[in-house]
PDB file of C-alpha atoms in Angstrom:
ATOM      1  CA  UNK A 182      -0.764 -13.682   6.001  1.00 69.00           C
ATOM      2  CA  UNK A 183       1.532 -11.019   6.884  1.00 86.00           C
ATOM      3  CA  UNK A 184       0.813  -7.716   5.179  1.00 92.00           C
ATOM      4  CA  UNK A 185       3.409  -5.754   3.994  1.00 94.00           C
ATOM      5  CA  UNK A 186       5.020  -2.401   5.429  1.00 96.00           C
ATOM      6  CA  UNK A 187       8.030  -0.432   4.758  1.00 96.00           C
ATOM      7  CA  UNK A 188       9.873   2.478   5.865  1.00 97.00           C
ATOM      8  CA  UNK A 189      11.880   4.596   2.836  1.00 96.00           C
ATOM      9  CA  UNK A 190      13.357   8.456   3.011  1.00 95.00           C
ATOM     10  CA  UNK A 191      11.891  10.278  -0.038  1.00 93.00           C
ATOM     11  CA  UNK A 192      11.975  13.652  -1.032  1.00 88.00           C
ATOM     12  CA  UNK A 193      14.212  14.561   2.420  1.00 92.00           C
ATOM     13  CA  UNK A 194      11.078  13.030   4.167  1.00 94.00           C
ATOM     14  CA  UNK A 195      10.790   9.930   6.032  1.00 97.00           C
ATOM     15  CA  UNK A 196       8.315   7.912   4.792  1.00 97.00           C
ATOM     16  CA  UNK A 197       5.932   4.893   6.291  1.00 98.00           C
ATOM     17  CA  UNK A 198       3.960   2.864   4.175  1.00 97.00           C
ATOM     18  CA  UNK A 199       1.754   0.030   5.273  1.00 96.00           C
ATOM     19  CA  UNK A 200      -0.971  -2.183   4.370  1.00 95.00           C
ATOM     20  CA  UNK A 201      -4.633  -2.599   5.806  1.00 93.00           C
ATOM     21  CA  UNK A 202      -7.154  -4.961   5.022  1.00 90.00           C
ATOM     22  CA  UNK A 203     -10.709  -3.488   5.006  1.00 87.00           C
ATOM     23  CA  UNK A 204     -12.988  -6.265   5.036  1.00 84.00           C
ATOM     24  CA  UNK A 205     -16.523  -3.648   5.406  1.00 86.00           C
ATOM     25  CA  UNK A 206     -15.029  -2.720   1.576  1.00 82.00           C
ATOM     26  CA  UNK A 207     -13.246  -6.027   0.941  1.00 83.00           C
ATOM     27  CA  UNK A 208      -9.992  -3.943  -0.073  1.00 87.00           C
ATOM     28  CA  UNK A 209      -5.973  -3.550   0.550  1.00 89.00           C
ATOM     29  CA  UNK A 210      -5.168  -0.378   1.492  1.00 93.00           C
ATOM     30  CA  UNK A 211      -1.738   1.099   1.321  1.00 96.00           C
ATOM     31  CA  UNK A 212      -1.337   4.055   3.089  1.00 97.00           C
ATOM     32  CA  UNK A 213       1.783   6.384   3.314  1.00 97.00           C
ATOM     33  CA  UNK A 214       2.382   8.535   6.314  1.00 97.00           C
ATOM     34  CA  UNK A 215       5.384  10.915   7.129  1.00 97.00           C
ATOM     35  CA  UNK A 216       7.207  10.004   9.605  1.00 96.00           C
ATOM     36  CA  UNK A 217       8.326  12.772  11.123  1.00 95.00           C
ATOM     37  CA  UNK A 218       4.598  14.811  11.035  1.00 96.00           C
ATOM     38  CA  UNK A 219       2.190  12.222  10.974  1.00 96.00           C
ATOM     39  CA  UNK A 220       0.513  13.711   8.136  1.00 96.00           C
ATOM     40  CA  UNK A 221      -0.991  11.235   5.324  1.00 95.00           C
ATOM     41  CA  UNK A 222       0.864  11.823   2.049  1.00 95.00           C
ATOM     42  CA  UNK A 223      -1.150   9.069  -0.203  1.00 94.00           C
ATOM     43  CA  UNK A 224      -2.915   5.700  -0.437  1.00 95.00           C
ATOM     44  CA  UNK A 225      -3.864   3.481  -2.592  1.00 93.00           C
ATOM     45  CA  UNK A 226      -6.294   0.602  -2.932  1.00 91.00           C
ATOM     46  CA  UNK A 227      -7.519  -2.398  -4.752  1.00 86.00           C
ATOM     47  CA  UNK A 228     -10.129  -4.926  -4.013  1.00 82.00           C
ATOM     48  CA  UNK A 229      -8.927  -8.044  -3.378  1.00 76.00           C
ATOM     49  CA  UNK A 230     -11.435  -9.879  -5.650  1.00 74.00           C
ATOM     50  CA  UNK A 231      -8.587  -8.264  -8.306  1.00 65.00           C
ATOM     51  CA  UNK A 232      -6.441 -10.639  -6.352  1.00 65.00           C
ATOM     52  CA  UNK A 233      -8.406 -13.991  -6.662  1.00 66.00           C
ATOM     53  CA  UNK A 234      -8.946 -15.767  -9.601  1.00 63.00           C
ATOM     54  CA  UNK A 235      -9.766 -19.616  -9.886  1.00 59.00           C
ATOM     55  CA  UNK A 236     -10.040 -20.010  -6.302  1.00 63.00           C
ATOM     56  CA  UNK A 237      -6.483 -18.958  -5.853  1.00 60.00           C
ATOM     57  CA  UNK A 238      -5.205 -15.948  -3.627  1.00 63.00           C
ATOM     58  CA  UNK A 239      -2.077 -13.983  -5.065  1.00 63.00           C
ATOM     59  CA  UNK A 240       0.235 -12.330  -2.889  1.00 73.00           C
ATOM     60  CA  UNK A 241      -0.367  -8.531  -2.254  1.00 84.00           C
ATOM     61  CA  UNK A 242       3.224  -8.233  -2.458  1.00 90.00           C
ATOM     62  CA  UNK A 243       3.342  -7.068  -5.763  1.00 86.00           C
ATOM     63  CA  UNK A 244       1.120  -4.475  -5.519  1.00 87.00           C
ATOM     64  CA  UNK A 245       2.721  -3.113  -2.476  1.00 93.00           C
ATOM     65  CA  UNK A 246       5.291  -2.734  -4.460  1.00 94.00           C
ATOM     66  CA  UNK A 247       4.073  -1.141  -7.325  1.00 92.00           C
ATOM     67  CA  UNK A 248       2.332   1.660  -4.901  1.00 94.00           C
ATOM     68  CA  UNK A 249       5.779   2.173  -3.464  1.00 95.00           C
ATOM     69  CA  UNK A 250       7.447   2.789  -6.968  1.00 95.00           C
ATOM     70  CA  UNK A 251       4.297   4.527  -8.093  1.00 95.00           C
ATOM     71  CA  UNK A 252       4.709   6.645  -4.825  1.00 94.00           C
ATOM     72  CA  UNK A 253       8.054   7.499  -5.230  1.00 94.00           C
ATOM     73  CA  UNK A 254       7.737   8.335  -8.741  1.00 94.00           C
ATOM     74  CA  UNK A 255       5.028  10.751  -8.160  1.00 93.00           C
ATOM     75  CA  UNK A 256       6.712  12.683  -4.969  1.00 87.00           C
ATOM     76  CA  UNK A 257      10.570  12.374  -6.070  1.00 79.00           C
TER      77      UNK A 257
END
């Protein structure tokens, strides 16, 4: 599975978000970075237990997603 990154301007900043999997926590991390300084603006994370139910793995697409929104929302 390919995780999911993105690159968005925000708040005249250039932003870089991007997903790790931390298996010693068993948790997606999304971290945000600026561009242009390096400098960690944000992360989230969720255990991906949250993502398995019934022996079937959901896409973490969608929360990707909602971290970017969430993100955005918070540092517009």
């Amino acid at each position: 599975m390919t995780l999911p990154t993105s690159e968005f301007d925000n708040a005249g900043k250039t932003i870089e978000a991007f997903t790790l999997e931390d298996k010693s926590n068993d948790s997606y991390e999304i971290l945000f970075i600026d561009k242009t300084t390096q400098k960690a603006m944000g992360a989230y994370s969720v255990r991906i237990d949250r993502f398995k139910e019934k022996g079937v793995t959901y896409d973490v697409q969608a929360f990707f997603d909602f971290a970017i929104g969430d993100f955005k929302r918070i540092h517009g």
